[in-house]
Structure formats: C-alpha cells, structure tokens
Short mmCIF file of C-alpha atoms in Angstrom, two decimals:
data_model
loop_
_atom_site.label_atom_id
_atom_site.label_comp_id
_atom_site.label_asym_id
_atom_site.label_seq_id
_atom_site.Cartn_x
_atom_site.Cartn_y
_atom_site.Cartn_z
CA UNK A 889 -57.90 8.74 6.40
CA UNK A 890 -55.36 11.38 7.47
CA UNK A 891 -52.51 8.96 6.75
CA UNK A 892 -53.60 8.73 3.12
CA UNK A 893 -53.31 12.49 2.52
CA UNK A 894 -50.17 13.46 0.58
CA UNK A 895 -47.52 15.41 2.47
CA UNK A 896 -43.95 16.61 2.20
CA UNK A 897 -41.44 16.37 5.01
CA UNK A 898 -38.84 18.98 5.85
CA UNK A 899 -36.88 20.57 8.63
CA UNK A 900 -39.82 22.61 9.89
CA UNK A 901 -42.22 19.68 10.05
CA UNK A 902 -44.63 17.83 7.77
CA UNK A 903 -46.95 19.70 5.42
CA UNK A 904 -49.97 18.35 3.56
CA UNK A 905 -53.66 18.97 2.96
CA UNK A 906 -54.56 19.09 6.66
CA UNK A 907 -52.97 19.83 9.99
CA UNK A 908 -53.83 18.55 13.44
CA UNK A 909 -52.49 18.52 16.97
CA UNK A 910 -51.12 15.05 17.68
CA UNK A 911 -51.78 12.66 19.31
CA UNK A 912 -55.36 12.76 17.99
CA UNK A 913 -58.22 12.60 20.46
CA UNK A 914 -61.97 12.87 20.16
CA UNK A 915 -61.79 16.58 20.91
CA UNK A 916 -58.81 17.26 18.58
CA UNK A 917 -59.26 20.07 16.07
CA UNK A 918 -58.30 19.28 12.45
CA UNK A 919 -57.66 22.20 10.09
CA UNK A 920 -57.22 22.49 6.34
CA UNK A 921 -54.07 24.04 4.87
CA UNK A 922 -53.79 26.17 1.75
CA UNK A 923 -52.75 23.00 -0.11
CA UNK A 924 -56.05 21.43 0.94
CA UNK A 925 -58.10 24.59 0.36
CA UNK A 926 -56.80 24.77 -3.21
CA UNK A 927 -59.11 21.81 -3.95
CA UNK A 928 -62.17 23.43 -2.28
CA UNK A 929 -64.40 25.80 -4.26
CA UNK A 930 -65.79 27.28 -1.04
CA UNK A 931 -62.30 28.39 0.09
CA UNK A 932 -61.38 30.47 -2.96
CA UNK A 933 -61.73 33.80 -1.15
CA UNK A 934 -59.72 32.64 1.86
CA UNK A 935 -56.96 31.30 -0.37
CA UNK A 936 -56.90 34.64 -2.20
CA UNK A 937 -56.53 36.54 1.07
CA UNK A 938 -53.62 34.28 2.02
CA UNK A 939 -51.83 34.78 -1.30
CA UNK A 940 -52.26 38.56 -1.08
CA UNK A 941 -51.09 38.54 2.52
CA UNK A 942 -48.07 36.46 1.57
CA UNK A 943 -47.18 38.91 -1.21
CA UNK A 944 -47.37 41.82 1.27
CA UNK A 945 -45.11 40.04 3.73
CA UNK A 946 -42.59 39.14 1.04
CA UNK A 947 -42.55 42.76 -0.20
CA UNK A 948 -42.06 44.05 3.34
CA UNK A 949 -39.16 41.67 3.85
CA UNK A 950 -37.51 42.71 0.56
CA UNK A 951 -37.80 46.47 1.22
CA UNK A 952 -36.46 46.28 4.77
CA UNK A 953 -33.29 48.34 5.34
CA UNK A 954 -31.15 46.94 8.17
CA UNK A 955 -29.27 49.19 10.54
CA UNK A 956 -25.48 48.86 10.94
CA UNK A 957 -25.77 50.06 14.56
CA UNK A 958 -28.42 47.69 16.02
CA UNK A 959 -30.49 44.64 15.32
CA UNK A 960 -33.93 45.48 13.92
CA UNK A 961 -36.90 43.20 13.43
CA UNK A 962 -38.92 43.35 10.22
CA UNK A 963 -42.43 44.38 11.20
CA UNK A 964 -45.76 44.41 9.37
CA UNK A 965 -48.59 45.94 11.36
CA UNK A 966 -52.20 44.77 11.21
CA UNK A 967 -53.37 48.25 10.16
CA UNK A 968 -50.85 48.46 7.33
CA UNK A 969 -51.78 44.96 6.16
CA UNK A 970 -55.50 45.81 6.21
CA UNK A 971 -54.95 49.00 4.18
CA UNK A 972 -52.77 47.25 1.61
CA UNK A 973 -55.17 44.33 1.27
CA UNK A 974 -58.04 46.76 0.72
CA UNK A 975 -56.12 48.38 -2.12
CA UNK A 976 -55.57 44.98 -3.72
CA UNK A 977 -59.26 44.02 -3.58
CA UNK A 978 -61.98 46.46 -2.58
CA UNK A 979 -64.41 43.61 -1.95
CA UNK A 980 -62.40 42.21 0.94
CA UNK A 981 -63.99 42.54 4.38
CA UNK A 982 -60.87 42.94 6.53
CA UNK A 983 -61.89 43.17 10.16
CA UNK A 984 -60.61 41.81 13.50
CA UNK A 985 -62.29 38.44 12.89
CA UNK A 986 -60.76 38.16 9.44
CA UNK A 987 -57.29 38.73 10.86
CA UNK A 988 -57.90 36.04 13.47
CA UNK A 989 -58.49 33.62 10.61
CA UNK A 990 -55.46 34.91 8.73
CA UNK A 991 -53.20 34.46 11.77
CA UNK A 992 -54.43 30.88 12.16
CA UNK A 993 -53.76 30.10 8.49
CA UNK A 994 -50.31 31.70 8.50
CA UNK A 995 -49.36 29.71 11.59
CA UNK A 996 -49.68 26.44 9.66
CA UNK A 997 -48.06 27.40 6.34
CA UNK A 998 -44.37 26.68 5.63
CA UNK A 999 -43.88 30.10 4.03
CA UNK A 1000 -44.96 31.97 7.15
CA UNK A 1001 -44.73 29.71 10.19
CA UNK A 1002 -41.30 31.18 11.04
CA UNK A 1003 -42.89 34.64 11.30
CA UNK A 1004 -44.31 35.37 14.74
CA UNK A 1005 -47.75 36.97 15.12
CA UNK A 1006 -49.24 39.30 17.74
CA UNK A 1007 -52.38 41.42 18.04
CA UNK A 1008 -50.57 44.34 16.43
CA UNK A 1009 -49.09 42.50 13.47
CA UNK A 1010 -46.21 40.19 12.52
CA UNK A 1011 -42.46 39.98 12.98
CA UNK A 1012 -41.34 38.72 9.60
CA UNK A 1013 -38.87 35.95 8.89
CA UNK A 1014 -36.10 35.91 6.29
CA UNK A 1015 -37.52 32.61 4.98
CA UNK A 1016 -40.22 34.65 3.22
CA UNK A 1017 -37.79 35.55 0.45
CA UNK A 1018 -38.18 32.03 -0.98
CA UNK A 1019 -41.86 32.67 -1.73
CA UNK A 1020 -41.88 35.73 -3.97
CA UNK A 1021 -43.81 36.04 -7.23
CA UNK A 1022 -46.57 33.56 -6.33
CA UNK A 1023 -50.02 34.31 -7.73
CA UNK A 1024 -51.94 30.99 -7.56
CA UNK A 1025 -52.33 28.28 -4.94
CA UNK A 1026 -50.84 25.77 -7.38
CA UNK A 1027 -47.68 27.89 -7.66
CA UNK A 1028 -47.55 28.15 -3.89
CA UNK A 1029 -47.81 24.38 -3.33
CA UNK A 1030 -45.16 23.76 -6.00
CA UNK A 1031 -42.87 26.31 -4.32
CA UNK A 1032 -43.35 24.61 -0.95
CA UNK A 1033 -42.37 21.29 -2.51
CA UNK A 1034 -39.32 22.83 -4.22
CA UNK A 1035 -38.16 24.53 -1.02
CA UNK A 1036 -38.85 21.52 1.19
CA UNK A 1037 -37.50 18.84 -1.12
CA UNK A 1038 -34.42 20.26 -2.88
CA UNK A 1039 -32.57 17.95 -5.30
CA UNK A 1040 -30.55 15.37 -3.42
CA UNK A 1041 -26.96 14.60 -4.39
CA UNK A 1042 -26.27 11.18 -5.83
CA UNK A 1043 -25.58 8.71 -3.02
CA UNK A 1044 -22.10 7.37 -2.50
CA UNK A 1045 -21.49 4.01 -4.17
CA UNK A 1046 -22.03 0.97 -1.97
CA UNK A 1047 -18.36 0.10 -2.39
CA UNK A 1048 -15.41 2.18 -3.65
CA UNK A 1049 -14.87 -0.47 -6.33
CA UNK A 1050 -16.81 -3.48 -7.62
CA UNK A 1051 -13.81 -5.53 -6.49
CA UNK A 1052 -13.80 -4.17 -2.91
CA UNK A 1053 -15.84 -7.02 -1.39
CA UNK A 1054 -14.04 -9.91 -3.16
CA UNK A 1055 -10.71 -8.33 -2.21
CA UNK A 1056 -11.88 -8.06 1.42
CA UNK A 1057 -12.88 -11.74 1.45
CA UNK A 1058 -9.50 -12.72 -0.05
CA UNK A 1059 -7.67 -10.66 2.58
CA UNK A 1060 -9.71 -12.29 5.36
CA UNK A 1061 -8.80 -15.74 4.07
CA UNK A 1062 -5.13 -14.72 3.76
CA UNK A 1063 -4.97 -13.59 7.38
CA UNK A 1064 -6.90 -16.59 8.60
CA UNK A 1065 -4.71 -19.00 6.61
CA UNK A 1066 -1.63 -17.67 8.40
CA UNK A 1067 -3.32 -18.70 11.67
CA UNK A 1068 -5.18 -21.92 10.83
CA UNK A 1069 -3.32 -23.01 7.63
CA UNK A 1070 -6.64 -23.02 5.76
CA UNK A 1071 -9.05 -20.35 4.51
CA UNK A 1072 -11.97 -19.45 6.75
CA UNK A 1073 -14.49 -19.12 3.92
CA UNK A 1074 -14.74 -21.28 0.81
CA UNK A 1075 -17.06 -19.68 -1.77
CA UNK A 1076 -18.70 -22.37 -3.86
CA UNK A 1077 -20.47 -19.95 -6.24
CA UNK A 1078 -19.02 -16.65 -7.45
CA UNK A 1079 -22.58 -15.39 -7.98
CA UNK A 1080 -23.13 -15.25 -4.21
CA UNK A 1081 -20.19 -12.88 -3.68
CA UNK A 1082 -21.25 -10.70 -6.61
CA UNK A 1083 -24.76 -10.29 -5.21
CA UNK A 1084 -23.39 -8.77 -2.01
CA UNK A 1085 -21.76 -5.97 -4.02
CA UNK A 1086 -25.08 -4.89 -5.59
CA UNK A 1087 -27.52 -2.29 -4.30
CA UNK A 1088 -30.76 -3.38 -2.68
CA UNK A 1089 -34.07 -1.56 -3.32
CA UNK A 1090 -36.85 -4.15 -2.94
CA UNK A 1091 -37.94 -6.93 -0.58
CA UNK A 1092 -37.06 -9.58 -3.16
CA UNK A 1093 -33.58 -8.13 -3.67
CA UNK A 1094 -33.12 -8.00 0.11
CA UNK A 1095 -34.00 -11.70 0.48
CA UNK A 1096 -31.65 -12.54 -2.40
CA UNK A 1097 -28.74 -10.65 -0.79
CA UNK A 1098 -29.40 -12.19 2.64
CA UNK A 1099 -29.55 -15.70 1.18
CA UNK A 1100 -26.26 -15.08 -0.65
CA UNK A 1101 -24.58 -13.87 2.53
CA UNK A 1102 -25.87 -16.83 4.53
CA UNK A 1103 -24.71 -19.30 1.87
CA UNK A 1104 -21.19 -17.84 2.06
CA UNK A 1105 -21.11 -17.88 5.87
CA UNK A 1106 -22.31 -21.51 5.83
CA UNK A 1107 -19.06 -22.56 4.10
CA UNK A 1108 -16.78 -21.57 6.97
CA UNK A 1109 -14.03 -23.93 8.10
CA UNK A 1110 -13.70 -23.50 11.87
CA UNK A 1111 -10.78 -25.39 13.47
CA UNK A 1112 -11.68 -28.09 16.01
CA UNK A 1113 -15.34 -28.01 14.92
CA UNK A 1114 -17.53 -30.41 12.99
CA UNK A 1115 -20.51 -28.08 12.54
CA UNK A 1116 -18.61 -25.04 11.18
CA UNK A 1117 -21.28 -22.57 12.22
CA UNK A 1118 -21.00 -19.00 13.47
CA UNK A 1119 -21.70 -20.15 17.02
CA UNK A 1120 -18.66 -22.42 16.78
CA UNK A 1121 -16.55 -19.55 15.43
CA UNK A 1122 -17.78 -17.42 18.35
CA UNK A 1123 -16.58 -19.98 20.91
CA UNK A 1124 -13.29 -20.47 19.07
CA UNK A 1125 -12.55 -16.75 18.96
CA UNK A 1126 -13.29 -16.33 22.65
CA UNK A 1127 -10.71 -18.98 23.45
CA UNK A 1128 -7.98 -17.64 21.16
CA UNK A 1129 -8.16 -13.85 21.67
CA UNK A 1130 -7.62 -11.61 24.65
CA UNK A 1131 -10.65 -10.09 26.44
CA UNK A 1132 -10.73 -6.76 24.56
CA UNK A 1133 -10.14 -8.20 21.10
CA UNK A 1134 -12.57 -11.07 21.77
CA UNK A 1135 -15.32 -8.61 22.74
CA UNK A 1136 -14.98 -6.76 19.44
CA UNK A 1137 -14.78 -9.95 17.40
CA UNK A 1138 -17.80 -11.51 19.17
CA UNK A 1139 -19.81 -8.38 18.46
CA UNK A 1140 -18.96 -8.64 14.76
CA UNK A 1141 -19.93 -12.33 14.73
CA UNK A 1142 -23.28 -11.47 16.33
CA UNK A 1143 -23.83 -9.00 13.48
CA UNK A 1144 -23.25 -11.85 11.03
CA UNK A 1145 -25.69 -14.12 12.85
CA UNK A 1146 -28.52 -11.57 12.54
CA UNK A 1147 -29.04 -12.14 8.77
CA UNK A 1148 -29.72 -15.82 9.51
CA UNK A 1149 -32.54 -14.78 11.85
CA UNK A 1150 -33.95 -12.44 9.20
CA UNK A 1151 -33.78 -15.08 6.45
CA UNK A 1152 -35.38 -17.85 8.50
CA UNK A 1153 -38.07 -15.53 9.82
CA UNK A 1154 -39.03 -14.29 6.35
CA UNK A 1155 -39.01 -17.74 4.72
CA UNK A 1156 -40.77 -19.75 7.40
CA UNK A 1157 -44.02 -19.05 9.28
CA UNK A 1158 -44.34 -19.05 13.06
CA UNK A 1159 -40.96 -17.58 13.95
CA UNK A 1160 -41.63 -13.87 13.43
CA UNK A 1161 -40.01 -13.06 16.78
CA UNK A 1162 -36.67 -14.37 15.53
CA UNK A 1163 -36.92 -12.29 12.36
CA UNK A 1164 -37.82 -9.18 14.39
CA UNK A 1165 -34.81 -9.77 16.62
CA UNK A 1166 -32.49 -10.01 13.64
CA UNK A 1167 -33.93 -6.93 11.94
CA UNK A 1168 -33.69 -4.93 15.14
CA UNK A 1169 -30.05 -5.97 15.58
CA UNK A 1170 -29.28 -4.72 12.04
CA UNK A 1171 -31.12 -1.41 12.59
CA UNK A 1172 -33.95 -2.26 10.17
CA UNK A 1173 -37.38 -0.78 10.88
CA UNK A 1174 -40.49 -2.95 11.04
CA UNK A 1175 -42.39 -2.84 8.73
CA UNK A 1176 -39.87 -1.95 6.04
CA UNK A 1177 -41.10 0.79 3.69
CA UNK A 1178 -37.84 1.46 1.90
CA UNK A 1179 -35.31 -1.31 1.29
CA UNK A 1180 -32.66 1.03 -0.12
CA UNK A 1181 -30.21 2.17 2.61
CA UNK A 1182 -30.33 5.92 3.08
CA UNK A 1183 -30.81 8.59 5.76
CA UNK A 1184 -28.42 9.36 8.60
CA UNK A 1185 -26.25 6.34 7.88
CA UNK A 1186 -24.49 5.82 4.59
CA UNK A 1187 -24.91 2.75 2.38
CA UNK A 1188 -21.46 1.57 3.30
CA UNK A 1189 -22.36 1.60 6.98
CA UNK A 1190 -25.57 -0.36 6.33
#
C-alpha cells in the first residue's frame, strides 16, 4: 500500500503522503506528511499551524542580518514562535505538547528538514527562502514538487549525427578488410542499421533494437571459421593479438554477446537465467521500469 502512494525524489530524500523508518517492521511507526494531511479533514488545524510556522521561519530567515566579523546562526526561539503564532490566530493552543508535534512535523518536511530543532527553538536553514509566500497546503505541495523536480535539460542525442553509426560500421569493415581482405560485417538489410541509431523508450522498441543488432552480428565473416559466430571471433582475436590488446578486444566481444542472451531470454521461456545474465552484463536493472537510457550514464555510454 505504501508503494502505491505518490512521491517525489530529490537530493534530500523521497517525499510523499507518508513517512516511515525503513526497513518496516511490525513495530514501525508510520506518519503522515503535510502532503497527506492536505487530504484529511481532521488535520486542517495541524496543517494551518505548519503553514503559519513555515511563514514565521521564512520571515526570520529573510530578516537575518549576517555579521562580517563572525559566523552567526539564524535562530527562532520557541517562545518567539509561540507569541507570533498566537498573534496570527488567537484560537491556537500553543503549549509544550503542541511544539512537540510541530517539531515532529517539521522534521519530515522538505522545506524545514535542513533546520535543526532543540527544546529552545530552531536553527534555521537557508533552504527556507525557497518556500516564501505559501498560504495553502496545495501551494506548499506544488512548491515542493517545483523545488525537488526542476526542469531537466534536453538529453544529448544518442549519436552526434544520424550517420555516426553507419560510418563507424564502414570504418570497422575498412580496417578489418586491410587485415583479412574481406569485410567483417555484411549488412543484408539497411533497416537493421538504421534501427540501432534510434532512441529506445519501450520494451517493444528494446526488443526491436536488440534483434536488429543480433541480425547484424550474425552476418560476420570470421577467417578460418565455418560458424562465423562471436565465440569464433573471440578465439580468433586471442590468437592474433598480444595479451593486452586481446584482453580489451575480448571484453568488447563479451559485451556484444550479452544482447544475444537478452534476446533469447525474452523470446523463449525457460531460460530466464540467461536473459538475467545478459541484462546484468549490460547494466540493465531487473525488472526494467524505464527503457530510455538516462541517469548517471549518458545515452551514448548505454
């Protein structure tokens, strides 16, 4: 049930309708965030206290005057907060127990979890300045999403040019022809090479790209071999190159063998272990939730 709750992910951690200490156990305590309380009629007063408290903290951060002689922390005392909250709403019952609840709420909110709390008050964080002018829980949640998920720049193209991959294949064949007097790869269908230059965003597109790659690699012409498979190329390279160069080339050939494992494993039942081995070798997570390459490695590296 917790996994179905919406959340945003950022540098400070995940934020959604609830929070919990993981890993979950029978005795684990699960709390509701302001995002969750915004959907609960019984939490209107508590949400209002949070929004007023957030406004006070933002104001204190904005009015702080730093010293050129020494480092000063921005402080907001419990007494000052209680007095200011009372001015905002005379109905509020601000006592020691109320501030215990407030501290617990602030500890799990992105706007305030960088501010440290004590019995006497709070040491405020500069991150508060991103949360000014908020008056409703809906505005607060939207601000959290905006701060946590800023617009991402357009990704780099998969290839510098649409001709990059065909040119690379032609260059490979040129170099190989100077050694073996024949091209290494003979592409029977131009469509297969074109597919490899396209982006991949779905499982079907992934299978199409893998099949195209495997069909190209199946056309290799390995000298002194009748099967013309990657395993034959692996043995041939080991015989012809020195130890260091052979190690690098064999590693590259093993990378090319992994798509065959992925394709066979996805198209035929009973050999899931082989597919998992190929996906692991290529750095693909299992199960795959996003087929489009992104994250720490660029598309070109994928």
